[in-house]
mmCIF file of C-alpha atoms in Angstrom:
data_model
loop_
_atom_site.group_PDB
_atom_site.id
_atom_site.type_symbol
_atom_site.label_atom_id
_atom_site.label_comp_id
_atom_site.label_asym_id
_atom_site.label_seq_id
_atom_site.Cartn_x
_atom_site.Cartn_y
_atom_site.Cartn_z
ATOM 1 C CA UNK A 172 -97.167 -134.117 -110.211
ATOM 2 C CA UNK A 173 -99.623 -134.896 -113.019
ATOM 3 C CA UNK A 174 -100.160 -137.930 -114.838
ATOM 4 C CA UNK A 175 -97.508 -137.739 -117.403
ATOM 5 C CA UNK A 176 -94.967 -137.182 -115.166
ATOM 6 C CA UNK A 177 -95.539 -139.707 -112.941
ATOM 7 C CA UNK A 178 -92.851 -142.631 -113.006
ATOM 8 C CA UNK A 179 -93.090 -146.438 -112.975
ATOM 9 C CA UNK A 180 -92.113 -147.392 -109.010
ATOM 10 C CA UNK A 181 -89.366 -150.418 -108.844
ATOM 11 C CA UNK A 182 -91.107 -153.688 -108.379
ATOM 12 C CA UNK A 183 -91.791 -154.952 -104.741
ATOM 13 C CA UNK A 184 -88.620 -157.386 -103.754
ATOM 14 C CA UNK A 185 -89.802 -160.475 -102.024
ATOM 15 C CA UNK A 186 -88.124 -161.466 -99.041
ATOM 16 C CA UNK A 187 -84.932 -164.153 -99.145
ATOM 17 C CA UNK A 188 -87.034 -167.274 -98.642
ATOM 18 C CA UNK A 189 -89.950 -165.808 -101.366
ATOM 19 C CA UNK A 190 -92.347 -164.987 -99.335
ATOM 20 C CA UNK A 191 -93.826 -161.553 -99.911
ATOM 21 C CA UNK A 192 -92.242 -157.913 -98.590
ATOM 22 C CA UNK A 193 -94.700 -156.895 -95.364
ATOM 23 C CA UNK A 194 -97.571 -155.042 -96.437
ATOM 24 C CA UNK A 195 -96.718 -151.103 -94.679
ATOM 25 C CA UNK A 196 -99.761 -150.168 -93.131
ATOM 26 C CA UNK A 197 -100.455 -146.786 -91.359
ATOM 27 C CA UNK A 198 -102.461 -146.893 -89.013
ATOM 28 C CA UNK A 199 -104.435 -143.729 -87.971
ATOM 29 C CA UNK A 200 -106.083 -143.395 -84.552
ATOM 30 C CA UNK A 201 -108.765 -139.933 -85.313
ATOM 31 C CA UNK A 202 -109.870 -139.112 -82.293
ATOM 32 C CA UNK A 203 -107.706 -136.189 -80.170
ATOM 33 C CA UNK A 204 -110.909 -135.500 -77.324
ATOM 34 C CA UNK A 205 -109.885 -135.215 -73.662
ATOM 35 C CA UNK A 206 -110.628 -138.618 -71.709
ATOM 36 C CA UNK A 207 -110.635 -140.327 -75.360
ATOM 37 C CA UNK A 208 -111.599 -143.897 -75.373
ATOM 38 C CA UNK A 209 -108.891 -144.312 -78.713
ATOM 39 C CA UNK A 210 -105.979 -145.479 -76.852
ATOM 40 C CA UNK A 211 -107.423 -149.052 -75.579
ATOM 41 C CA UNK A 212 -109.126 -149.392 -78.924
ATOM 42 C CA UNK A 213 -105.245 -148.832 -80.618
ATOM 43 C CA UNK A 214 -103.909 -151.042 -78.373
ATOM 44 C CA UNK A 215 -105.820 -154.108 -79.160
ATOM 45 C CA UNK A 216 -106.199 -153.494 -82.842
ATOM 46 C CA UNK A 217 -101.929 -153.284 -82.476
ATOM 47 C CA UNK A 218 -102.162 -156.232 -80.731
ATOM 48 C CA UNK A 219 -103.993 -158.080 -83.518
ATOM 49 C CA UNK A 220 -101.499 -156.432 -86.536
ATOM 50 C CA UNK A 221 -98.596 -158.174 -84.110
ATOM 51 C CA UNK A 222 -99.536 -161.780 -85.026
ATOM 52 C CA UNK A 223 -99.538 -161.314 -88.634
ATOM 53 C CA UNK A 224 -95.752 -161.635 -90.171
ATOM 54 C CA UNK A 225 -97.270 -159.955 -93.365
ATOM 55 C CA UNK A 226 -97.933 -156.176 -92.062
ATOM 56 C CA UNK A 227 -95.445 -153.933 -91.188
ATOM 57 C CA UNK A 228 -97.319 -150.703 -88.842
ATOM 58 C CA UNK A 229 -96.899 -147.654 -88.446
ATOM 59 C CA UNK A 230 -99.092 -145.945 -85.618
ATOM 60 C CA UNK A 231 -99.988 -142.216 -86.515
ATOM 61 C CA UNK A 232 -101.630 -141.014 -83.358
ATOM 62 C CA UNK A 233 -103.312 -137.749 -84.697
ATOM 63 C CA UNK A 234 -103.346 -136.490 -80.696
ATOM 64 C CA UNK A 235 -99.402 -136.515 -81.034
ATOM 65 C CA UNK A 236 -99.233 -135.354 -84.238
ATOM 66 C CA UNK A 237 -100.733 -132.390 -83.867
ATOM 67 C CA UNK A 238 -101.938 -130.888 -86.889
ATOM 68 C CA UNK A 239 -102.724 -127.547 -87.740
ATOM 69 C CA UNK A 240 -106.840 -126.547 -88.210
ATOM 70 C CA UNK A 241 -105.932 -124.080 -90.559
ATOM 71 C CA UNK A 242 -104.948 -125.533 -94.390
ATOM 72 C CA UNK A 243 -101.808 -123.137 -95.866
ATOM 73 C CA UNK A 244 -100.125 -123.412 -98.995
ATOM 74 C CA UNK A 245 -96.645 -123.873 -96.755
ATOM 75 C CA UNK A 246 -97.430 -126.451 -94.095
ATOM 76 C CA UNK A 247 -95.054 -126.794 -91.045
ATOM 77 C CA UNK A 248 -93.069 -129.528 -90.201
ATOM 78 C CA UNK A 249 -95.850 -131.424 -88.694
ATOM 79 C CA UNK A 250 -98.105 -131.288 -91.872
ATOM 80 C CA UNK A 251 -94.698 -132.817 -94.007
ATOM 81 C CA UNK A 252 -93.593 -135.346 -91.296
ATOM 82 C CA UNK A 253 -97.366 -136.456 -91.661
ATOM 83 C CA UNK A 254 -97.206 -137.046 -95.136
ATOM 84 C CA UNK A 255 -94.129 -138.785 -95.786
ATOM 85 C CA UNK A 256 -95.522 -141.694 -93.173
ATOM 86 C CA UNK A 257 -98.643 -141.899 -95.188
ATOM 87 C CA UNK A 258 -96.835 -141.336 -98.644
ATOM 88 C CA UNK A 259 -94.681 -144.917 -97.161
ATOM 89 C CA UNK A 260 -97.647 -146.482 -96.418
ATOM 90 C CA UNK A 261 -99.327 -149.283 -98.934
ATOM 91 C CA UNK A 262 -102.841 -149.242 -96.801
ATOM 92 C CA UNK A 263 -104.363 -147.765 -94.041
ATOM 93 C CA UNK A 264 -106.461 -148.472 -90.787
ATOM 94 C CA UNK A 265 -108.487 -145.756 -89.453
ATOM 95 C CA UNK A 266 -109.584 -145.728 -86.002
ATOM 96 C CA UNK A 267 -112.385 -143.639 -85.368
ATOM 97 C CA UNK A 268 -115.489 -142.809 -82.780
ATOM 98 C CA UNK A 269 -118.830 -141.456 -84.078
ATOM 99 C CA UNK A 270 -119.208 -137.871 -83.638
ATOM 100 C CA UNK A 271 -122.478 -136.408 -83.858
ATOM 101 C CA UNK A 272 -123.042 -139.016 -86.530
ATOM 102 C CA UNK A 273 -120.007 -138.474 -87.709
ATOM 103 C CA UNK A 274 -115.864 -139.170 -87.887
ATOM 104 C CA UNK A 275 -113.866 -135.503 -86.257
ATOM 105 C CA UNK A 276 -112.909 -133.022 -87.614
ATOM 106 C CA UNK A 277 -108.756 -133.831 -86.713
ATOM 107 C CA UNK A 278 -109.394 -136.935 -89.131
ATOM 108 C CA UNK A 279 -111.530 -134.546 -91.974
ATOM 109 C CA UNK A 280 -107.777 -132.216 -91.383
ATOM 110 C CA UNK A 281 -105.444 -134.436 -91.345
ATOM 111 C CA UNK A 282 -107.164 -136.293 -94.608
ATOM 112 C CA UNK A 283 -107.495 -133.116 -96.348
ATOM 113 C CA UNK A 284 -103.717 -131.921 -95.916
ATOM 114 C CA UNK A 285 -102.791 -134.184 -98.221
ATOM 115 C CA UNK A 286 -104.230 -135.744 -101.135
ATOM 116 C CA UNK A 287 -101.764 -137.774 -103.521
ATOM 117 C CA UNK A 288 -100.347 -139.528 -100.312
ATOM 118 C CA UNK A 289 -104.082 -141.761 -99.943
ATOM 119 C CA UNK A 290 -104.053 -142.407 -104.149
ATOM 120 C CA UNK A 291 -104.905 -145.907 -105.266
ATOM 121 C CA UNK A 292 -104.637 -147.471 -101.682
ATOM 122 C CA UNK A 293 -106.603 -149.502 -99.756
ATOM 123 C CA UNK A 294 -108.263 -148.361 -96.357
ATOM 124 C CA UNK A 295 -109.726 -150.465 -93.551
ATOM 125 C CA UNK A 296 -111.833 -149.263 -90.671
ATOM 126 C CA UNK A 297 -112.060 -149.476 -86.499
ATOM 127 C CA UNK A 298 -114.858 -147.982 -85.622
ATOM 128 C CA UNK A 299 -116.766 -147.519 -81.780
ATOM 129 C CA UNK A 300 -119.415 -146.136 -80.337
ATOM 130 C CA UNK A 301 -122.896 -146.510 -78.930
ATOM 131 C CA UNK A 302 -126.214 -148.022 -80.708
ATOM 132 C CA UNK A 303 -124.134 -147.241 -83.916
ATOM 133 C CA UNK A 304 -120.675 -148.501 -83.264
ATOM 134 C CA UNK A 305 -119.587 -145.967 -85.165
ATOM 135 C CA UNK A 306 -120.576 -147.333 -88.701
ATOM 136 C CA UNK A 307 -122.291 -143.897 -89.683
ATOM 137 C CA UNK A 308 -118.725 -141.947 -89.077
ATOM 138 C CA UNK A 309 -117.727 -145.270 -91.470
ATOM 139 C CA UNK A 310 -119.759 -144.747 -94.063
ATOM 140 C CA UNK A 311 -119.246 -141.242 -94.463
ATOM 141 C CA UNK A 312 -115.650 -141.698 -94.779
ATOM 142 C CA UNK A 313 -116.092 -143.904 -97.384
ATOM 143 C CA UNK A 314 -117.376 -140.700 -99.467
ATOM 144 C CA UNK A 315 -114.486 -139.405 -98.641
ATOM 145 C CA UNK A 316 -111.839 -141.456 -99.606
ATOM 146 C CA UNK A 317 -113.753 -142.134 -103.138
ATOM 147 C CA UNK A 318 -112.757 -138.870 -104.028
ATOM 148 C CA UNK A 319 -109.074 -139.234 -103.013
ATOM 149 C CA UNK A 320 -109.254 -142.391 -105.614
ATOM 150 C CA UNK A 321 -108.589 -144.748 -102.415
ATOM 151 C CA UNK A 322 -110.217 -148.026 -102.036
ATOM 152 C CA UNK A 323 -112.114 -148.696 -98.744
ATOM 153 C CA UNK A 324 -112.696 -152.365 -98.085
ATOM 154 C CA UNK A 325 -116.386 -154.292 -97.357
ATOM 155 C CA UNK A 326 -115.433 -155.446 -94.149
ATOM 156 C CA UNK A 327 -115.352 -153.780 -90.890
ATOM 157 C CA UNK A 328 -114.816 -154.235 -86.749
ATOM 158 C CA UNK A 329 -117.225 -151.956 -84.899
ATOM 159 C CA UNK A 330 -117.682 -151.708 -81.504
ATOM 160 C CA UNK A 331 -121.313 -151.023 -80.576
ATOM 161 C CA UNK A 332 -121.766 -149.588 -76.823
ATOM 162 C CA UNK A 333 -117.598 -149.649 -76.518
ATOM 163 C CA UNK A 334 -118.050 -148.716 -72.999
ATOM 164 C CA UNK A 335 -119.376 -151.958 -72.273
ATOM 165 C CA UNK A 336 -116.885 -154.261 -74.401
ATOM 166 C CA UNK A 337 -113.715 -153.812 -72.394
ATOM 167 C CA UNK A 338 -112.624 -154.833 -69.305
ATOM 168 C CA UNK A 339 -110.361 -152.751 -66.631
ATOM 169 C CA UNK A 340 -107.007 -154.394 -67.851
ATOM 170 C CA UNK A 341 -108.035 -153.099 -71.655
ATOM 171 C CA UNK A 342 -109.071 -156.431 -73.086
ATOM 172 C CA UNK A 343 -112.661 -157.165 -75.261
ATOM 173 C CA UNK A 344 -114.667 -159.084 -72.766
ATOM 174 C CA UNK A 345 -115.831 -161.770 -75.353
ATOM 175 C CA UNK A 346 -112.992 -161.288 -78.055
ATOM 176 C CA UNK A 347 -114.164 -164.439 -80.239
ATOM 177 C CA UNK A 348 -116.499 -161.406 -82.377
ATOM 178 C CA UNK A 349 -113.759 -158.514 -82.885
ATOM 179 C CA UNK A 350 -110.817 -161.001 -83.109
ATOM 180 C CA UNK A 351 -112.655 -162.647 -86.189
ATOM 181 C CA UNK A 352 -113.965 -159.373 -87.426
ATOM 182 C CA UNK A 353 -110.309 -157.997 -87.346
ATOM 183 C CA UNK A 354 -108.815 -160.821 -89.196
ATOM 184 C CA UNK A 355 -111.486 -160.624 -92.542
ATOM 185 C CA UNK A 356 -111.236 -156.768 -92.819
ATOM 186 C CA UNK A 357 -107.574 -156.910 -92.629
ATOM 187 C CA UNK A 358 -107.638 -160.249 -95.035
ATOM 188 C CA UNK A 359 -109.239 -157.993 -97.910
ATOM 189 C CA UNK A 360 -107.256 -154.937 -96.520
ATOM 190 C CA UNK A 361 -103.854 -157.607 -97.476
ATOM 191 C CA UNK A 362 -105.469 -158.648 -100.601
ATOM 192 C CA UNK A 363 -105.995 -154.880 -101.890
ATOM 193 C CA UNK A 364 -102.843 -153.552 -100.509
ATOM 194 C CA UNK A 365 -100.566 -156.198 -102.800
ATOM 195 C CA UNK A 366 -102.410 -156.050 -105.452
ATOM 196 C CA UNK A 367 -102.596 -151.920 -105.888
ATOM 197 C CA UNK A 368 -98.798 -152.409 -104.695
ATOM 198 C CA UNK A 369 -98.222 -154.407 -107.458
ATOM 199 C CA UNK A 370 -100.229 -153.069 -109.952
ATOM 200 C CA UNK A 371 -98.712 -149.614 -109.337
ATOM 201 C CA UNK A 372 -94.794 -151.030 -109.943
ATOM 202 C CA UNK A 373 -96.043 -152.255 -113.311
ATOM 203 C CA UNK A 374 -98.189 -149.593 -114.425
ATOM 204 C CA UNK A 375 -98.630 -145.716 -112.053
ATOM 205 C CA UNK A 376 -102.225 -144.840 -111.654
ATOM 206 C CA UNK A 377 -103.507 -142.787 -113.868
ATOM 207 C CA UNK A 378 -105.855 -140.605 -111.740
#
């Protein structure tokens, strides 16, 4: 669809008592390795979305989702069921490790299937790894969603040595640091998300 024939979305209802429709925010979990450490990372970042009344999440596990490697000009079900969860989404959370200095390549796929879907949204990061935490797989993505016009926010929660910061039940061993890192990037990830929602009812992006 190009720019002129792109429509003005209805404006965002507030709920009965005023306060603001959730925020729908998709959140993507990259890494689809063998013995991945994702899972407990997904678990307590869910567990942190839970205690705010203003997201609504959707989980896309890319593991589950299985997405093709090969990009085709008639993508399977897979590819569309994909794209209509990140097509609802106002914002997004990406979960990823560090790869070789690096996000994978089942996040670089599953980002490049689609392209209008990410458009004038805002996207948060969870990243872990060693010395790094993961911020180099971070900033690289932030390339990468510039040139899908999405908006990556300042803030993020890394977890540097992630072996180390998690108990056997799952839990961060001193959770006072992620806990507070989690609540500022997904402040600003709030902020972004209802503005852009907003903005786009009045007036559609004009890419």
């Amino acid at each position: 669809m190009n720019d002129t024939q792109q429509t003005v979305r209805p404006a965002v209802r507030d709920e009965p008592d005023g306060t603001p429709e959730p925020l729908k925010v998709a959140v993507i979990i990259a890494s689809t390795r063998e013995g991945r450490f994702a899972p407990t990372i997904a678990d307590w970042f869910t567990g942190q979305t839970a205690q705010r009344h203003d997201l609504a999440v959707d989980v896309i596990d890319l593991a589950e989702a299985r997405l093709p490697d090969q990009l085709a000009e008639r993508p399977g079900p897979e590819v569309a069921e994909v794209g209509a969860r990140i097509d609802a989404a106002d914002a997004f959370v990406v979960i990823t490790p560090e790869y070789n200095h690096s996000f994978p390549a089942s996040l670089k796929t599953a980002i490049d299937w689609h392209y209008e879907e990410w458009r004038a949204k805002p996207v948060g990061f969870v990243s872990y790894g060693g010395l790094s935490g993961g911020l180099r797989a971070v900033e690289h993505l932030r390339q990468v969603f510039a040139e899908l016009h999405a908006v990556t926010v300042r803030d993020t929660v890394s977890f540097h040595g992630v072996w180390s910061c998690f108990d056997a039940s799952g839990e961060p061993i001193d959770p006072t640091v992620p806990e507070t890192a989690a609540k500022a990037m997904l402040d600003q990830l709030t902020w972004w998300g209802r503005t852009l929602r907003d903005g786009k009812a009045v007036r559609p992006y004009a890419a």
